[in-house]
PDB file of C-alpha atoms in Angstrom:
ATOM      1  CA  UNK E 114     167.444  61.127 175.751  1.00  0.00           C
ATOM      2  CA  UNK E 115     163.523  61.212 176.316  1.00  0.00           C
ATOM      3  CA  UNK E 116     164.308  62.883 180.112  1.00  0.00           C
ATOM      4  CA  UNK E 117     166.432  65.799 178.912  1.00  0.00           C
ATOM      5  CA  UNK E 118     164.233  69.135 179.463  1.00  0.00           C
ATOM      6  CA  UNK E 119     166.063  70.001 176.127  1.00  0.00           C
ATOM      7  CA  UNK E 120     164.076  67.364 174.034  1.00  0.00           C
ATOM      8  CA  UNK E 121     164.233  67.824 170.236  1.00  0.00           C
ATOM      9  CA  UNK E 122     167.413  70.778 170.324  1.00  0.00           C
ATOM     10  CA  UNK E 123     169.400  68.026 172.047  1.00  0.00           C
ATOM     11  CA  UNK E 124     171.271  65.440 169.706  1.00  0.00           C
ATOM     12  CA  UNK E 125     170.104  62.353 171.652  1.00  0.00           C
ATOM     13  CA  UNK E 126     166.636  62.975 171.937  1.00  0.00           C
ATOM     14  CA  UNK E 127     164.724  61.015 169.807  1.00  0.00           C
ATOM     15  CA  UNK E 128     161.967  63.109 169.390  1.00  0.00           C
ATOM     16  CA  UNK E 129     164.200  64.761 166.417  1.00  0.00           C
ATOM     17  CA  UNK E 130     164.736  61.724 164.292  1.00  0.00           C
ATOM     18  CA  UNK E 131     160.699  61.393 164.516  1.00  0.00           C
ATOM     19  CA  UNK E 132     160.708  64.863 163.637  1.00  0.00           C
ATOM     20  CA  UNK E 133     163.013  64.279 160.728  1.00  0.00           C
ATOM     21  CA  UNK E 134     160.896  61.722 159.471  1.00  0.00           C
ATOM     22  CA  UNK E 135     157.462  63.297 159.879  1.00  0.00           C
ATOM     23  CA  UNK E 136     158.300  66.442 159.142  1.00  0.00           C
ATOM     24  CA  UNK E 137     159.153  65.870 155.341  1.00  0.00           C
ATOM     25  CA  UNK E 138     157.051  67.198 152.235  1.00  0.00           C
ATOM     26  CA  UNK E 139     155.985  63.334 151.502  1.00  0.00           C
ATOM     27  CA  UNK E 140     155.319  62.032 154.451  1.00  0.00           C
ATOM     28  CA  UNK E 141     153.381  64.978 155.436  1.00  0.00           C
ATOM     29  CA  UNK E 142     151.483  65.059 151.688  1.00  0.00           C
ATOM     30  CA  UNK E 143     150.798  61.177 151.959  1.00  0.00           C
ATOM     31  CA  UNK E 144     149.527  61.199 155.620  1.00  0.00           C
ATOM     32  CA  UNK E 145     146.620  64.052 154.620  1.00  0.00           C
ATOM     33  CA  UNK E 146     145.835  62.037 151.973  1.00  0.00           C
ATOM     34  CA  UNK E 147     145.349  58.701 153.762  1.00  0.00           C
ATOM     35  CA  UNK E 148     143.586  60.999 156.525  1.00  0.00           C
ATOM     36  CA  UNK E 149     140.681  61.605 154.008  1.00  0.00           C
ATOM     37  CA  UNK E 150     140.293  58.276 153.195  1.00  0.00           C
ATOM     38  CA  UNK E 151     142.295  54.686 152.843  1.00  0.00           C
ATOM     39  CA  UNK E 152     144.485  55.015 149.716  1.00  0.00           C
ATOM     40  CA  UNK E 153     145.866  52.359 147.401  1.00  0.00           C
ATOM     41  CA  UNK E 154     149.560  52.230 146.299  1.00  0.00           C
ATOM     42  CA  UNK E 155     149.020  53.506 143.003  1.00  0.00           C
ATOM     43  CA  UNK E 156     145.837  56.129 144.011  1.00  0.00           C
ATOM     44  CA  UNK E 157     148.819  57.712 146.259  1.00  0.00           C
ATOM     45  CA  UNK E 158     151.276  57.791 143.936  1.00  0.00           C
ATOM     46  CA  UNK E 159     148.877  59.328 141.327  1.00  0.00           C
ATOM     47  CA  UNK E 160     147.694  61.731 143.814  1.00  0.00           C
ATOM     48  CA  UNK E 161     150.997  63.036 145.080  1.00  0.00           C
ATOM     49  CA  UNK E 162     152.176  64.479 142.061  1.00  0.00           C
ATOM     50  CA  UNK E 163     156.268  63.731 141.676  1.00  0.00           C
ATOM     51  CA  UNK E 164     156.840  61.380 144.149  1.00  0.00           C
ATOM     52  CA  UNK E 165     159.037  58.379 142.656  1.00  0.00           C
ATOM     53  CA  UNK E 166     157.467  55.086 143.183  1.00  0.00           C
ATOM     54  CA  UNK E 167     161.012  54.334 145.500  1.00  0.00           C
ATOM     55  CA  UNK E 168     160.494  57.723 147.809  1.00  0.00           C
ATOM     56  CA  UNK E 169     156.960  56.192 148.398  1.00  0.00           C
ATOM     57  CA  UNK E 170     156.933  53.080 149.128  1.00  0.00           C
ATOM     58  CA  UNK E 171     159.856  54.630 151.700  1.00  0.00           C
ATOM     59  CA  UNK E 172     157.864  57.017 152.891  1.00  0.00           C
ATOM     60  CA  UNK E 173     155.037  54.424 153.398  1.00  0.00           C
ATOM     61  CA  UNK E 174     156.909  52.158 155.266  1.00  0.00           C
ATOM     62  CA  UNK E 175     158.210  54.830 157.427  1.00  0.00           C
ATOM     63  CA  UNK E 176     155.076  56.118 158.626  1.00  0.00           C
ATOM     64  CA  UNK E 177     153.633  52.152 159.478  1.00  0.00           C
ATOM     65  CA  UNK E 178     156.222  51.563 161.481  1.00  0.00           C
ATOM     66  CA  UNK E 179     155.626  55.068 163.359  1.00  0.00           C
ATOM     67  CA  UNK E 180     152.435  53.787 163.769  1.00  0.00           C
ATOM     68  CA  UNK E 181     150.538  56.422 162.199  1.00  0.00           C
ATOM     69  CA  UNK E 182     149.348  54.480 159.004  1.00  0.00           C
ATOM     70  CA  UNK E 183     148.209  50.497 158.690  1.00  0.00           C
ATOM     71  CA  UNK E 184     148.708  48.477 155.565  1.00  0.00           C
ATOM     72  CA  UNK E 185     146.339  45.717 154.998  1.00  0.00           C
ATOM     73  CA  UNK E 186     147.007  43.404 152.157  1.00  0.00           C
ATOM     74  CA  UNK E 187     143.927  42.124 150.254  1.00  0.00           C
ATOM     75  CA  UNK E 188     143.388  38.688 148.707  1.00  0.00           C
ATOM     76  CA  UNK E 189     142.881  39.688 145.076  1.00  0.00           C
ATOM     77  CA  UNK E 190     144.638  39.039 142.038  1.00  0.00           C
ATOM     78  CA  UNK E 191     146.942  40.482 141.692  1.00  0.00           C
ATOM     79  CA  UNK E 192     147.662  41.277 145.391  1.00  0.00           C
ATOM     80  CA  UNK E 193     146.542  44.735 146.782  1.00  0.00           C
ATOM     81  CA  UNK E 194     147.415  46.687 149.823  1.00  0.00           C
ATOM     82  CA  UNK E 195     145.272  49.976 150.837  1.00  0.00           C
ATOM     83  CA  UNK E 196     146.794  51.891 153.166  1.00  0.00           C
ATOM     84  CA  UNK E 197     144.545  53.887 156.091  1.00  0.00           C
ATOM     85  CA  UNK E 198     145.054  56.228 159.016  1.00  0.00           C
ATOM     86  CA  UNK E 199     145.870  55.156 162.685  1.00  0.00           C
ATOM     87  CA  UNK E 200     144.163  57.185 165.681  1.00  0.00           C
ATOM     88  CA  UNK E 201     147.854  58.155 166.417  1.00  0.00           C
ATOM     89  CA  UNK E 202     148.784  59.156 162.783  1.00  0.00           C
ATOM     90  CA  UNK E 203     144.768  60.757 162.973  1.00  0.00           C
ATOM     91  CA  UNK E 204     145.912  63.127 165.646  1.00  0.00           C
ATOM     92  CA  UNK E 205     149.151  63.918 163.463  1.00  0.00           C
ATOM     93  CA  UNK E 206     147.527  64.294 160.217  1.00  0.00           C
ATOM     94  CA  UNK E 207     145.174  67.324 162.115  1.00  0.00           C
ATOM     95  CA  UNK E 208     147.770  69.561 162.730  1.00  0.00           C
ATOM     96  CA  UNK E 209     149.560  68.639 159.292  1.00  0.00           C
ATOM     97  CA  UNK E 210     146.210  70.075 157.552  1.00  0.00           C
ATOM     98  CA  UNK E 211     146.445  72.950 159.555  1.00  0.00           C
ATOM     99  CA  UNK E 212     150.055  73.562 158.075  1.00  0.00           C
ATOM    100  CA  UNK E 213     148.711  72.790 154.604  1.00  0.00           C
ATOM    101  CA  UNK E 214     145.708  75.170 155.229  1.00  0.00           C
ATOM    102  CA  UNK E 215     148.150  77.774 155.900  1.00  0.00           C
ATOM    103  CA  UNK E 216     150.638  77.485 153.790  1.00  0.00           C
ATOM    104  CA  UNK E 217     147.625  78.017 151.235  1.00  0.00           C
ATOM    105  CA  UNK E 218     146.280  81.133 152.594  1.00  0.00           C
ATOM    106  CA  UNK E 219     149.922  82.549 152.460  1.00  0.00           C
ATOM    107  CA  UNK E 220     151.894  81.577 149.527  1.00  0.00           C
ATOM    108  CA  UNK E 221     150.938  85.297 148.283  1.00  0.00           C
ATOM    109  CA  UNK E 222     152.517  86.870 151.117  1.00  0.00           C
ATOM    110  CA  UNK E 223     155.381  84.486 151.137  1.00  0.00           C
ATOM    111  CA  UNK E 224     156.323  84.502 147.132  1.00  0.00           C
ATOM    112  CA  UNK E 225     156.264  88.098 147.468  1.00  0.00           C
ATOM    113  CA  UNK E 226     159.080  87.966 150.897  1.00  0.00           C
ATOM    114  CA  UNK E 227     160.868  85.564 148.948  1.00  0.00           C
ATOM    115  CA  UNK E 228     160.806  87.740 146.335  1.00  0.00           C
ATOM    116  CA  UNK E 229     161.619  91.350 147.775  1.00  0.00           C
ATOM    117  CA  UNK E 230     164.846  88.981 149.749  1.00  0.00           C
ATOM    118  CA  UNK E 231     165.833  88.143 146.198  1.00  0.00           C
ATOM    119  CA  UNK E 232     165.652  91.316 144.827  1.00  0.00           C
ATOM    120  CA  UNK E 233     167.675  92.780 147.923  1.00  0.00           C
ATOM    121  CA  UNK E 234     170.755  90.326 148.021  1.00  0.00           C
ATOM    122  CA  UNK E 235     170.673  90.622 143.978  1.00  0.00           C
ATOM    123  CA  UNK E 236     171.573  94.489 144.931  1.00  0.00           C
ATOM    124  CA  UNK E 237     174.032  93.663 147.356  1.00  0.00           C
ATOM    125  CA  UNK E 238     175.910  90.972 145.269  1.00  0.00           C
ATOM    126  CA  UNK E 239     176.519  93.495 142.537  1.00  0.00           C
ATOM    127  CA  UNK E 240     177.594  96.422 145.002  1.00  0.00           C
TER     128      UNK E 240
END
C-alpha cells in the first residue's frame, strides 16, 4: 500500500516489487549501459557479458514498461530497435553508477571479508 509509513518492509507496498525488478544484476548492468549512450539489441547483449538473449530481452521489456528506457523501432532491413534512457530511468541509472563505482573501489576489501568468513566457518564446521 503506497500510504503505509512502512513502504518497501511491508508486503503490499509496491515499492518492493519495483525494487525487485530494478534492483537485479541485469537490469542494473543494462540501464548504465543505455545511460552512456542508446544501445542496440545485439551491442547490449555483446556488452553485458553472460546475459542469455531470453534474460534480456526480459530485462528490456521490464525496464520500458517502468519507464526508465524507450525502444524505438527503425525502418531498416532487417528491422532494428535501439534502446535509450528516459529522464526517469536517467535519474535511476545515477545512483546505479554510484553502486557500480563502489563496488569497484571495494572488491579488494570485500574478497578478502568474504574470504577471512570462509576461512572462519571452514574452522568451525570441522570442530
Amino acid at each position: 500500500m503506497i500510504g503505509d509509513p512502512r513502504g518497501p518492509f511491508a508486503a503490499t507496498c509496491p515499492t518492493r516489487h519495483l525494487l525487485d525488478q530494478v534492483a537485479d544484476k541485469w537490469s542494473m548492468l543494462a540501464l548504465i549501459a543505455i545511460a552512456v549512450a542508446p544501445r542496440r539489441f545485439n551491442a547490449l547483449k555483446r556488452e553485458i557479458e553472460g546475459i542469455s538473449q531470453k534474460v534480456l530481452t526480459q530485462t528490456l521489456r521490464r525496464l520500458e514498461r517502468n519507464g526508465l528506457i524507450s525502444r524505438t523501432v527503425e525502418p531498416t532491413v532487417p528491422v532494428s530497435v535501439t534502446y535509450a534512457i528516459t529522464p526517469l530511468g536517467r535519474s535511476l541509472a545515477t545512483m546505479m553508477e554510484e553502486v557500480r563505482i563502489w563496488s569497484v573501489a571495494n572488491i579488494g576489501d570485500v574478497l578478502a571479508a568474504q574470504s577471512g568468513y570462509d576461512q572462519r566457518a571452514s574452522v568451525a564446521t570441522t570442530s
